[in-house]
Coordinates of C-alpha atoms and ligand atoms in Angstrom, one line a residue:
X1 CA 8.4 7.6 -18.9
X2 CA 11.6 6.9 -20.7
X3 CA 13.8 3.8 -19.8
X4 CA 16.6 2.0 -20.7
X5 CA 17.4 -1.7 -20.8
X6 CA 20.1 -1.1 -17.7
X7 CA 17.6 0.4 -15.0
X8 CA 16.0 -1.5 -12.2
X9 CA 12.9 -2.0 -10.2
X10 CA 13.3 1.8 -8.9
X11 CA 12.5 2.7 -12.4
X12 CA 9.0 1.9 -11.9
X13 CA 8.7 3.5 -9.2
X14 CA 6.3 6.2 -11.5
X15 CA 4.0 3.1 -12.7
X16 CA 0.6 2.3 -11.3
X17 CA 0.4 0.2 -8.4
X18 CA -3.4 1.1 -7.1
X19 CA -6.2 -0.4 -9.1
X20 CA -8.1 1.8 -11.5
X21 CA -12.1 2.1 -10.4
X22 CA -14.4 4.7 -12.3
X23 CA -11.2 6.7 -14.3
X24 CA -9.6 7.1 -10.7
X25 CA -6.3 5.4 -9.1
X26 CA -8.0 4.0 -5.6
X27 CA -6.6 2.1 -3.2
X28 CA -8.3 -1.3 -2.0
X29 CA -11.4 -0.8 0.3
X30 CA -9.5 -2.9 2.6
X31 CA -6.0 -1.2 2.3
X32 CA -4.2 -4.0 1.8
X33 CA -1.1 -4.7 -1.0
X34 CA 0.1 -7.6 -2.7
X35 CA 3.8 -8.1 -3.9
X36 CA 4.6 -8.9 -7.2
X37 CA 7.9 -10.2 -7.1
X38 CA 10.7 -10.7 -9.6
X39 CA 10.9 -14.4 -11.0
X40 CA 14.5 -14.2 -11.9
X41 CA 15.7 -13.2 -8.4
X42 CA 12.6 -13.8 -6.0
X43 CA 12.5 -10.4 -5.1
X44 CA 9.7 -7.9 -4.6
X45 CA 9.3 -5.7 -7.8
X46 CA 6.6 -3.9 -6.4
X47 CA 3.6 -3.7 -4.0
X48 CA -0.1 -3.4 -5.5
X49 CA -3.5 -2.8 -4.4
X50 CA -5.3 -5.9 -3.4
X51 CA -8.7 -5.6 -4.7
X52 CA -11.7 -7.9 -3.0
X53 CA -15.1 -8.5 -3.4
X54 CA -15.5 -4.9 -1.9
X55 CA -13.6 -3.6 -5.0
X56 CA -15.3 -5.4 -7.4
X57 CA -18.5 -4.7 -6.2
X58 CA -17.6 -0.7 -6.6
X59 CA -15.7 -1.2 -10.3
X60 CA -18.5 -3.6 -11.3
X61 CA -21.1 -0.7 -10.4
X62 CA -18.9 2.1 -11.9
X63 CA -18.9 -0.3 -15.4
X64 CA -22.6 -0.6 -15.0
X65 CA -23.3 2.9 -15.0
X66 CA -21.0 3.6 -17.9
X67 CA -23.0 0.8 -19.8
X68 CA -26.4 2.2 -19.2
X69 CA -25.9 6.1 -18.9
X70 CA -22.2 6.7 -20.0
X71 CA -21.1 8.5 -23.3
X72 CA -19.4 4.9 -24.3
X73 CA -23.2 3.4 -25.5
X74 CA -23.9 6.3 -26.9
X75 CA -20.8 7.3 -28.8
X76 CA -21.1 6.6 -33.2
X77 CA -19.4 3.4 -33.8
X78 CA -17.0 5.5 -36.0
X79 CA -15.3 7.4 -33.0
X80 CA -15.5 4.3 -30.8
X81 CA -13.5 3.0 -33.6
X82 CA -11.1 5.6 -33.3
X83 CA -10.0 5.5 -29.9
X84 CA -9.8 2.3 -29.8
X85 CA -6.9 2.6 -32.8
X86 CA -5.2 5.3 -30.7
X87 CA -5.1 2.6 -27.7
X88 CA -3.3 0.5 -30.4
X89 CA -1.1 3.4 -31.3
X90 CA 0.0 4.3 -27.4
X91 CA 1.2 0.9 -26.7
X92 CA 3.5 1.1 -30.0
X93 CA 4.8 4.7 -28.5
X94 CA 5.3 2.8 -25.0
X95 CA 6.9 -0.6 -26.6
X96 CA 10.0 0.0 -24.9
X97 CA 8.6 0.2 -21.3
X98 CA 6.1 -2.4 -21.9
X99 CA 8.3 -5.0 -22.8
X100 CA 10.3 -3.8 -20.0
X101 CA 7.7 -4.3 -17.4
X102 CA 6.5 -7.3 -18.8
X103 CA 10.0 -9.1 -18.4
X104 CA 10.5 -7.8 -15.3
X105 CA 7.3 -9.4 -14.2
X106 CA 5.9 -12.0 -15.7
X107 CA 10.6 -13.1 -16.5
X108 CA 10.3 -13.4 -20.2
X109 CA 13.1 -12.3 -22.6
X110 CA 13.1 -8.5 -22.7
X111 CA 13.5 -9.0 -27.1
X112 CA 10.6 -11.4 -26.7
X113 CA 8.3 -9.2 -24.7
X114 CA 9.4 -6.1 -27.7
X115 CA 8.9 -8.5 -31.1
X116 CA 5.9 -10.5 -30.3
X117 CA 3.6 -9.6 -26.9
X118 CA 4.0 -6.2 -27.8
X119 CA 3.1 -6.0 -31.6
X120 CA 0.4 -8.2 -30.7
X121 CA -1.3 -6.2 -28.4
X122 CA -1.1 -3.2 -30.6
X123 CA -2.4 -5.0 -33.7
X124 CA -5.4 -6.7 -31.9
X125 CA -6.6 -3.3 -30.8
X126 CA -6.0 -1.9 -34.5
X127 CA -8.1 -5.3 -35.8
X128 CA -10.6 -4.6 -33.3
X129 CA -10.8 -0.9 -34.5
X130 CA -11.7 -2.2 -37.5
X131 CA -14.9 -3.6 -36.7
X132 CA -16.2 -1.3 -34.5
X133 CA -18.3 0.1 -37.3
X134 CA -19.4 -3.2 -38.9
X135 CA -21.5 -5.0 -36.3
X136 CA -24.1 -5.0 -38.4
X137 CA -27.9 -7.0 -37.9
X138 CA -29.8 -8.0 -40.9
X139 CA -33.3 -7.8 -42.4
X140 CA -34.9 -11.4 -42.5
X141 CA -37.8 -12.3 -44.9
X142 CA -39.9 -14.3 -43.0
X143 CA -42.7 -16.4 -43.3
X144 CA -45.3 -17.9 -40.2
X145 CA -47.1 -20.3 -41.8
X146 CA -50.0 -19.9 -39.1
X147 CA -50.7 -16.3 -40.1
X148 CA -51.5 -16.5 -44.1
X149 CA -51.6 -13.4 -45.6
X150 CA -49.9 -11.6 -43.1
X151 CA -47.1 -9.5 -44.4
X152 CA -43.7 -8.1 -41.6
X153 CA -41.0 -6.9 -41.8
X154 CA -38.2 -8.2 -39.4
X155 CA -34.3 -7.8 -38.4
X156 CA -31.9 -8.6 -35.9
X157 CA -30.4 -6.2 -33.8
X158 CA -27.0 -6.9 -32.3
X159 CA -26.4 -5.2 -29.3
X160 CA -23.6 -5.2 -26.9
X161 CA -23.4 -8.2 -24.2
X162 CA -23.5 -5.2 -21.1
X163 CA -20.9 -5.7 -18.3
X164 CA -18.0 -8.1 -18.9
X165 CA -15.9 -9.3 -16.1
X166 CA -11.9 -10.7 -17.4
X167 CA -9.9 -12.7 -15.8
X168 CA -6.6 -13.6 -17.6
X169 CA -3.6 -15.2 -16.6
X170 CA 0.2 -14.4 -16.3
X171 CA 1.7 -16.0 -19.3
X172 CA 1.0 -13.1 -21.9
X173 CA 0.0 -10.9 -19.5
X174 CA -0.5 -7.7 -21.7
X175 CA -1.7 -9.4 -24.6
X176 CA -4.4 -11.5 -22.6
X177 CA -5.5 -8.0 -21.6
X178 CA -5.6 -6.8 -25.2
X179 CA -7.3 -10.1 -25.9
X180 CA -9.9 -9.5 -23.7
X181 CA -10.8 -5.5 -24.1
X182 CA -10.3 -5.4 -27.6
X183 CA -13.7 -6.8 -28.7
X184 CA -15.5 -5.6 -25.0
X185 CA -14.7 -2.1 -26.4
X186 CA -15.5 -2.4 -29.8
X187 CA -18.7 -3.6 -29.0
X188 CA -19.7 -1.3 -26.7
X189 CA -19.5 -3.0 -23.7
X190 CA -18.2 -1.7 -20.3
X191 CA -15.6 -3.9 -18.5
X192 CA -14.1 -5.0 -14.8
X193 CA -10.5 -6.8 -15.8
X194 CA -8.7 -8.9 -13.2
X195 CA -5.2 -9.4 -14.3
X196 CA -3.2 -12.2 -12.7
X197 CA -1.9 -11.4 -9.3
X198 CA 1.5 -12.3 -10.4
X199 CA 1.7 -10.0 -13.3
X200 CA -0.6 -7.1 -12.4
X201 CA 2.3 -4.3 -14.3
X202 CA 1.2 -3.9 -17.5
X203 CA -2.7 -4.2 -17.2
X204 CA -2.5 -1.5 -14.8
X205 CA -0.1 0.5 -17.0
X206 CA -2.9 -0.2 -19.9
X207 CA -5.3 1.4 -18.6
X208 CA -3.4 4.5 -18.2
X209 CA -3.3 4.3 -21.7
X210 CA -6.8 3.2 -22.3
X211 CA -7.6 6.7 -20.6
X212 CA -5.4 8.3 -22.8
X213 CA -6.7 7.3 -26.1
X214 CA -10.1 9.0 -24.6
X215 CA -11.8 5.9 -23.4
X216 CA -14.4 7.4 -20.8
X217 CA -14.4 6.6 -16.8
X218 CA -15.9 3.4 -15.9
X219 CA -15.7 1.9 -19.5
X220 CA -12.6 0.1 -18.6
X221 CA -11.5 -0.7 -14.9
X222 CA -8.6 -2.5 -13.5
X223 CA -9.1 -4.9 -10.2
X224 CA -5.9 -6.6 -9.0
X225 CA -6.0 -9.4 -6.9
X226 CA -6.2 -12.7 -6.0
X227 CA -8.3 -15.3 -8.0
X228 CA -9.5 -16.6 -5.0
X229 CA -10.9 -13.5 -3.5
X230 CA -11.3 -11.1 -6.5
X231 CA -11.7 -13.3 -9.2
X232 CA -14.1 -15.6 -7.2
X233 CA -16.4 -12.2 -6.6
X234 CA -16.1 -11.1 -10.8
X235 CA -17.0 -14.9 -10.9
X236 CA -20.4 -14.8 -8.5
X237 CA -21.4 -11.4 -9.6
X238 CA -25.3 -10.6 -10.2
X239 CA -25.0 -8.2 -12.2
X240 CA -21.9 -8.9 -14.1
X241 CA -23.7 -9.8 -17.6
X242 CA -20.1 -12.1 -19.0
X243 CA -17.2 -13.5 -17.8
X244 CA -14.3 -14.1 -20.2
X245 CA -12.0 -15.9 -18.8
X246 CA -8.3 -17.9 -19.4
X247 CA -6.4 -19.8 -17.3
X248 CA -6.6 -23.7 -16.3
X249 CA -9.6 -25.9 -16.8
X250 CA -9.2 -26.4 -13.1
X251 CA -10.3 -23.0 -12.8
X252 CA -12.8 -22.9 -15.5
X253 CA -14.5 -25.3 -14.1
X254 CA -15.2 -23.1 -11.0
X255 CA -16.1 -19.8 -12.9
X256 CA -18.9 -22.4 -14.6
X257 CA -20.1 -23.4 -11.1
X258 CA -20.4 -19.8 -10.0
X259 CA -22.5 -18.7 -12.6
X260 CA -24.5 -21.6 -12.3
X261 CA -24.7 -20.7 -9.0
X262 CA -25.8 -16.6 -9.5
X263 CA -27.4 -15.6 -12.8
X264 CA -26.5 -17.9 -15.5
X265 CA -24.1 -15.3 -16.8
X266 CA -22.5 -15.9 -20.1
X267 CA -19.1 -17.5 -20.3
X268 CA -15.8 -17.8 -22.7
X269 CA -13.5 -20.0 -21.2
X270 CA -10.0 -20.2 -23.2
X271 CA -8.4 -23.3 -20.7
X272 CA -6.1 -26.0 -20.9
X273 CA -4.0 -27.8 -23.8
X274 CA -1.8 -30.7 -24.0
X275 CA -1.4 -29.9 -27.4
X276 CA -0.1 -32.5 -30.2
X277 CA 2.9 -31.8 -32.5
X278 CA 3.1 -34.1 -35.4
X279 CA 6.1 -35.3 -37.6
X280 CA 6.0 -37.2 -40.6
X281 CA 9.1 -39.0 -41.9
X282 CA 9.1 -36.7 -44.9
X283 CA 8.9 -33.5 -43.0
X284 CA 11.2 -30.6 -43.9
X285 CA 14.7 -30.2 -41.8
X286 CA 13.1 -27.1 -40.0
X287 CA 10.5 -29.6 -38.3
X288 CA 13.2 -30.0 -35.5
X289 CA 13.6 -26.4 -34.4
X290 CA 9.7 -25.7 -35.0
X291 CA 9.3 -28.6 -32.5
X292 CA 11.4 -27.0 -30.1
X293 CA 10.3 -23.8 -30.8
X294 CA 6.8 -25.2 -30.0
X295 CA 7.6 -26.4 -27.0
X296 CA 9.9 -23.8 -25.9
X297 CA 8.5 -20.9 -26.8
X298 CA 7.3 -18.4 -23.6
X299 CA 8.9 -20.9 -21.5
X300 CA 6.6 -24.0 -22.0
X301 CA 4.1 -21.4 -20.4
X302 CA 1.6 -21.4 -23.5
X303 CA -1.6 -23.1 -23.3
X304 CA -1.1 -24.2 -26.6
X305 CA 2.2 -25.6 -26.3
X306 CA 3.0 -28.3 -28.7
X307 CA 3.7 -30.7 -25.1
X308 CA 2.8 -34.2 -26.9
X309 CA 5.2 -34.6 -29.6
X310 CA 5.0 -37.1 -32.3
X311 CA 7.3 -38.6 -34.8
X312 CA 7.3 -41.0 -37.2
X313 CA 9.2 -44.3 -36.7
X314 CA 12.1 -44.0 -39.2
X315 CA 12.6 -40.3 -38.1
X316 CA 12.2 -40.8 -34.5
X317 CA 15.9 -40.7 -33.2
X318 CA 16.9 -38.1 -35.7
X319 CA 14.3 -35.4 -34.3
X320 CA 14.1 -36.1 -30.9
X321 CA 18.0 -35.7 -30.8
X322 CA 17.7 -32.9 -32.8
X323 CA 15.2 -31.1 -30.5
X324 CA 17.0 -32.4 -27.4
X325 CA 20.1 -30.7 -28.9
X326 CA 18.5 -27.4 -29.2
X327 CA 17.3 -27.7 -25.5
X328 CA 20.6 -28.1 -24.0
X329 CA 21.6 -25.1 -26.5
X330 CA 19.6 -22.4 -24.8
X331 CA 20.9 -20.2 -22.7
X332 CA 18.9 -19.2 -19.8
X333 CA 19.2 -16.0 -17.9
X334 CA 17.2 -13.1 -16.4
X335 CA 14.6 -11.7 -18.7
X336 CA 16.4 -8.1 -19.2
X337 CA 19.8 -9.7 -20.3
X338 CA 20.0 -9.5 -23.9
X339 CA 21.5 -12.8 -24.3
X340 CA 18.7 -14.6 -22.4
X341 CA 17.2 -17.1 -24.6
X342 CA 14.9 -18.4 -21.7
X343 CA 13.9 -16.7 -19.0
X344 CA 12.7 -17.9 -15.4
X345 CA 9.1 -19.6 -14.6
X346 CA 6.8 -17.4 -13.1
X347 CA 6.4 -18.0 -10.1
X348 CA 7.3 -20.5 -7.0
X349 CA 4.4 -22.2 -7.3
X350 CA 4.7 -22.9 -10.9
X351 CA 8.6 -23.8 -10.4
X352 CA 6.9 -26.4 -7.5
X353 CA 4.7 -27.2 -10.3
X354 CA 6.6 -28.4 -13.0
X355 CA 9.7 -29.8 -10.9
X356 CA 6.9 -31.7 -9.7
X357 CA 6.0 -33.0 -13.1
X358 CA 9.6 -33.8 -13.8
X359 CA 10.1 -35.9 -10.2
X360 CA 7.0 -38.2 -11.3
X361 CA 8.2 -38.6 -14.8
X362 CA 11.7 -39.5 -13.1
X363 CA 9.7 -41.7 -10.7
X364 CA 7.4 -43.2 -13.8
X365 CA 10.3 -44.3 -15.4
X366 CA 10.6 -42.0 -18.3
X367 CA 13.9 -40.6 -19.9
X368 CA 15.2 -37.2 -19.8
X369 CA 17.5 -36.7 -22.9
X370 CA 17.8 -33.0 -22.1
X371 CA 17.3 -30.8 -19.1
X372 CA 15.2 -32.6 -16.0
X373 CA 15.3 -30.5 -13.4
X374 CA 16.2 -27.1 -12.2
X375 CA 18.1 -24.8 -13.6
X376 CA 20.8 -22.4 -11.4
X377 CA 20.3 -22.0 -7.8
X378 CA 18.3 -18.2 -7.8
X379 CA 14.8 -17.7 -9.6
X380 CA 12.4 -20.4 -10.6
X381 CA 14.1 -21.6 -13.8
X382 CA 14.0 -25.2 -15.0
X383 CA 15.9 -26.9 -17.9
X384 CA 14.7 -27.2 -21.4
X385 CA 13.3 -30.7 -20.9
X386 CA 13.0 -33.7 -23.7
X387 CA 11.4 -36.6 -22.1
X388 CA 11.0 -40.2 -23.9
X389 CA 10.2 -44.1 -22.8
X390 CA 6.8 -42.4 -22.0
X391 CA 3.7 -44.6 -21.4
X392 CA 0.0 -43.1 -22.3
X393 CA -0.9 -43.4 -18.7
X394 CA 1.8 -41.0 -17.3
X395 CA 1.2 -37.9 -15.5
X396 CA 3.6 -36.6 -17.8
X397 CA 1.8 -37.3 -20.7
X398 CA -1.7 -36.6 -19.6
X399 CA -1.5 -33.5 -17.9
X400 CA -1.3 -29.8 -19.1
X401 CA 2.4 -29.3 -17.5
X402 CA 3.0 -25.5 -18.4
X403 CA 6.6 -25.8 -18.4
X404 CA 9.3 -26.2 -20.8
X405 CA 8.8 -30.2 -20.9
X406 CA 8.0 -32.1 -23.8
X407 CA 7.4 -36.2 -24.2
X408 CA 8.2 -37.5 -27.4
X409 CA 6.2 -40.5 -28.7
X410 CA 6.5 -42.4 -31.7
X411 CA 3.9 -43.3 -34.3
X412 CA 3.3 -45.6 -37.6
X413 CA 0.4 -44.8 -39.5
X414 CA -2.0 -41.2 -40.7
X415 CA -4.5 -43.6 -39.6
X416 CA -2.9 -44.1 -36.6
X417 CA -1.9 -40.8 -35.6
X418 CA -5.5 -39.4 -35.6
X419 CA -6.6 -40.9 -32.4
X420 CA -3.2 -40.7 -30.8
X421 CA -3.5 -36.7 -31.0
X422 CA -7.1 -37.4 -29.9
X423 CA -6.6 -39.3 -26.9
X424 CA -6.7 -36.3 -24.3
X425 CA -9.3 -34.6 -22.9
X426 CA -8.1 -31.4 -24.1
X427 CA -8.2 -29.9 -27.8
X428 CA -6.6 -26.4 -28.1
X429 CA -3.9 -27.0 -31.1
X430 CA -1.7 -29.0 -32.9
X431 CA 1.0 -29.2 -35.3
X432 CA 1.3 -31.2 -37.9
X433 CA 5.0 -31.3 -40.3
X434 CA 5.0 -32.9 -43.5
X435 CA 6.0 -32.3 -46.9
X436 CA 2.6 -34.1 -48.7
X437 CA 0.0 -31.2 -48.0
X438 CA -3.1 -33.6 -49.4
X439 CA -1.9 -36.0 -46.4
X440 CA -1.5 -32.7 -43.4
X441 CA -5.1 -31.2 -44.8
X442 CA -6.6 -34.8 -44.0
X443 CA -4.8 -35.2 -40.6
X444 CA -6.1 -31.8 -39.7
X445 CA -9.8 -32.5 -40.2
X446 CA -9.3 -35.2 -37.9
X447 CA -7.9 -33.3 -35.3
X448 CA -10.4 -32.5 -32.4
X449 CA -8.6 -28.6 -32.0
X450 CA -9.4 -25.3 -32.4
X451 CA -6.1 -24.6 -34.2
X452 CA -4.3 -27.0 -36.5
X453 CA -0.8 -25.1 -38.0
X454 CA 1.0 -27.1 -41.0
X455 CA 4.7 -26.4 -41.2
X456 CA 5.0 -23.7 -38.9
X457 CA 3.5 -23.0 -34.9
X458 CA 2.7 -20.5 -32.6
X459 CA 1.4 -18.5 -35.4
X460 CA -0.8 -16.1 -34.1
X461 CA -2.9 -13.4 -35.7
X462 CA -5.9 -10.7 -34.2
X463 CA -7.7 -11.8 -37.3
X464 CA -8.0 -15.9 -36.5
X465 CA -10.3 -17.4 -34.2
X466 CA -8.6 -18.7 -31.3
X467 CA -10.2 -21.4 -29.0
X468 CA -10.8 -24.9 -28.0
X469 CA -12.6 -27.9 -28.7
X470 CA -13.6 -30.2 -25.5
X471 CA -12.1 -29.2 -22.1
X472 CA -9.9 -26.7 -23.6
X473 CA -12.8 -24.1 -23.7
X474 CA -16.1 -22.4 -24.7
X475 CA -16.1 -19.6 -27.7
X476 CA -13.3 -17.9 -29.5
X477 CA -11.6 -15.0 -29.1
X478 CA -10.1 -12.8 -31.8
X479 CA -11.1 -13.0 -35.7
X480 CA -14.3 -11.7 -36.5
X481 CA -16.0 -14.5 -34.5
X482 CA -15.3 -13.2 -31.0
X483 CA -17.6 -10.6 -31.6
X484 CA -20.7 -13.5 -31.3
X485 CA -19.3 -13.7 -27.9
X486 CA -19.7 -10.0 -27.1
X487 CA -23.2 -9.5 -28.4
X488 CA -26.8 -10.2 -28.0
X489 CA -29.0 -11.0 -31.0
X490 CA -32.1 -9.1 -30.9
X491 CA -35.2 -10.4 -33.5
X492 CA -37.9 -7.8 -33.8
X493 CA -40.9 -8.3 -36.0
X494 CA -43.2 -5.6 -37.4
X495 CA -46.6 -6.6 -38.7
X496 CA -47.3 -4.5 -41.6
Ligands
ADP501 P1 -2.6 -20.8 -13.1 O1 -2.9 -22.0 -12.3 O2 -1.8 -21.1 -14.3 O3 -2.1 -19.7 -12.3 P2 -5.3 -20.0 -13.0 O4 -6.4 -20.6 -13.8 O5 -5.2 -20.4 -11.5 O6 -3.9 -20.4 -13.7 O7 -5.3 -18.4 -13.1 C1 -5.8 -17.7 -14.1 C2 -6.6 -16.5 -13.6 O8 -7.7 -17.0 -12.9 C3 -5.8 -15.6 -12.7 O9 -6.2 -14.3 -12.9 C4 -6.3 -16.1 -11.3 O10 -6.2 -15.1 -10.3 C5 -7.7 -16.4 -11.6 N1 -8.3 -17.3 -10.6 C6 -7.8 -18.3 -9.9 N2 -8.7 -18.9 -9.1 C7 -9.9 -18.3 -9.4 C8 -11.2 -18.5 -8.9 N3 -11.5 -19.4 -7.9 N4 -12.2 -17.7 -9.4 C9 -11.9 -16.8 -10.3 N5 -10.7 -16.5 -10.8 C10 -9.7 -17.3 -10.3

């Protein structure tokens, strides 16, 4: 499908809308349809299979069977590898249209979707290619002190985890999904993906391509729906062997009771962040716009976003000004207009959400030196937001917002700092901005995060491990070290 940055919803008209069971396009058991609508106008962009626990049931048996019987087990590492490059390859011939959908859907900048979600996606699965043929046990000399004299011979074995339900969220909605089957595939394992229901597009678009490359039917399928109903039945599933899942701790919290609840299946949570961004008084110029940029970026919309920002006392006006400058700067606009800096929220409820934020902030007594509120009167977009005269015990500043909205706090001391980045219950990432590198490698051992980025942010890469400490999640994903999460360790022991 070719398309050009001027065409509309009817464009899409030739893109999947049914969910994608077994290597078929079905529609769901109970008929029904969702909308997916248009965050920059409100309007319906399309109408989607609504998947259930009826649907899940059947896509979680069709990904059982291709676990246990299906060529996918039994196919050499080496050509697993292989497709799973070509899926990398297809979604670099399709960039165009993926970015477009993306935009369209989920409201991000069209150039945004192109340079980074994109790319992303592409190079995680050409990562993830990589290892498919170095999942490797090893031999282990060995020594049972209660059988003297005994000689074995023992290794591990490292097998695929089996059936992997994924539930991602609508922020990065194509490069959650990327996240997510890059290492279920190059493991081996089979997988039932539930992409957000308010950016279903391009995960159902995927898995066109997923075919394509030559993945086999019912290694991969595609459930749209509601978290509620389809997610909650992915969640409770017996024989659903791991959940991955991101999205809000809110929510992790449930997928933890549910397995509780069922068979104690494994779980990968990637959740929350009220992430720190740090500062110093002799941080480079470029501090300012990498503060905004952490905050900023994808809308506020990241769990990572650098939310909490930090500044040392004599620096304090001079960067909070600076960033508040940048935020009245942007230019916000539909996703598909190439001048857009910043697209809409979401969603309605997330537009709810954060003007929300921003009324008890108001209400709290905190300042607004940029943006506040909403932004137009069409779409869900809110203002680039700088808020200061914060206290520790505002919403404001202890809750995950997922907006463009940033408090700014000051600070005195390295030794101080350290607990101040601390002191939430969440530990995803943090920034830190300082010309003295003995003084940022000391501030990031003491940070309780799963990322810490010195003089730079939102620097992703398939090859880094990405997670979070505390309530901010279980396991990584990406790097090498996702791959724990997708296996089973198998000892076996010979006596010789
Ligand atoms: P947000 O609040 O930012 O939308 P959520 O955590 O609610 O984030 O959503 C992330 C993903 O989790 C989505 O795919 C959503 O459908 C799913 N989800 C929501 N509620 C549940 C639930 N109770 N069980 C399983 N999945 C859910």
């Amino acid at each position: 499908m070719t398309v050009t940055l001027d065409q509309n919803v009817e464009t899409f008209i030739g893109i999947p809308r049914k969910m994608f069971i077994n290597g078929q396009w079905t529609d769901a058991a109970s008929g029904k349809t969702f909308e997916t609508p248009n965050p920059a106008t409100g309007e319906t962009l399309a109408n989607i299979a609504e998947g259930d626990a009826e649907d899940i049931n059947r896509a979680v048996k069709a990904a059982r069977a291709a676990f246990q019987d299906g060529p996918w087990s039994r196919m050499t590492p080496s050509d697993r590898g292989r497709i799973i490059w070509r899926i990398g390859d297809l979604i670099l011939v399709h960039a165009a249209e993926l970015a477009q959908l993306e935009s369209l859907d989920n409201g991000k900048p069209y150039a945004v979707a192109l340079g980074a979600d994109v790319p992303l996606a592409a190079d995680l699965f050409h990562y993830m290619a990589g290892w498919a043929t170095k999942i490797n046990g090893q031999t282990i000399d060995i020594s049972v002190p209660y059988m003297p004299g005994a000689n074995f011979h023992s290794y591990t074995l490292r097998e695929p985890i089996g059936v992997v339900g994924q539930i991602i969220p609508w922020n990065f909605p194509l490069l959650m999904a990327a996240w997510k089957l890059g290492p279920a595939l190059t493991t081996g394992c089979t997988v039932v993906l539930k992409p957000a229901e308010q950016t279903p597009l391009t995960a159902l678009r995927l898995a066109e391509l997923v075919a394509e490359a030559g993945v086999p039917a019912g290694v991969v399928n595609v459930v749209p729906g509601y978290g509620e109903t389809a997610g909650a039945a992915l969640a409770m599933h017996p024989d659903v062997d791991k959940v991955a899942f991101t999205g809000s701790t809110e929510v992790g919290k449930l997928i933890v009771a549910a397995a509780g609840a069922t068979n104690l299946k494994k779980l990968t949570l990637e959740l929350g962040g009220k992430s720190p961004n740090i500062v110093f008084d002799d941080a480079e110029d470029g501090a300012i716009e990498g503060a905004a940029n952490a905050i900023f970026f994808n809308h506020g919309q990241c769990c990572v976003a650098g939310s909490r920002l930090f500044v040392q006392e004599s620096r304090f006006d001079e960067v909070v000004d600076g960033v508040a400058e940048i935020a009245k700067s942007i230019k916000l606009g539909s996703g598909l207009d190439p001048t857009t800096q910043m697209g809409p929220l979401v969603s309605s409820e997330q537009f709810d959400r954060v003007t929300g934020f921003l009324e008890s902030g108001r209400i709290d007594g905190a300042t607004a030196l940029a943006g506040g509120g909403r932004f137009g009167d069409r779409g869900y977009f809110v203002e680039p937001t700088v808020l200061t005269n914060t206290r520790p015990d505002m919403k404001v500043v202890q809750e995950e917002i997922f907006g463009p909205v940033v408090v700014a706090e000051k600070f005195s001391s390295l030794d101080e700092i350290a607990a101040q980045a601390n002191d939430t219950s969440y530990g995803l990432g943090a920034g830190i901005w300082t010309r003295d590198i003995s003084k940022a490698h000391a501030l990031a051992k003491k940070i309780r995060a799963g990322t810490v980025w010195i003089n730079c942010y939102n620097v992703f890469d398939a090859s880094l491990p990405f997670g979070g400490y505390k309530q901010s999640g279980w396991g990584r994903e990406m790097g090498g070290e996702v791959l724990n999460n997708y296996t089973e360790v198998k000892a076996v022991t010979t006596l010789l």
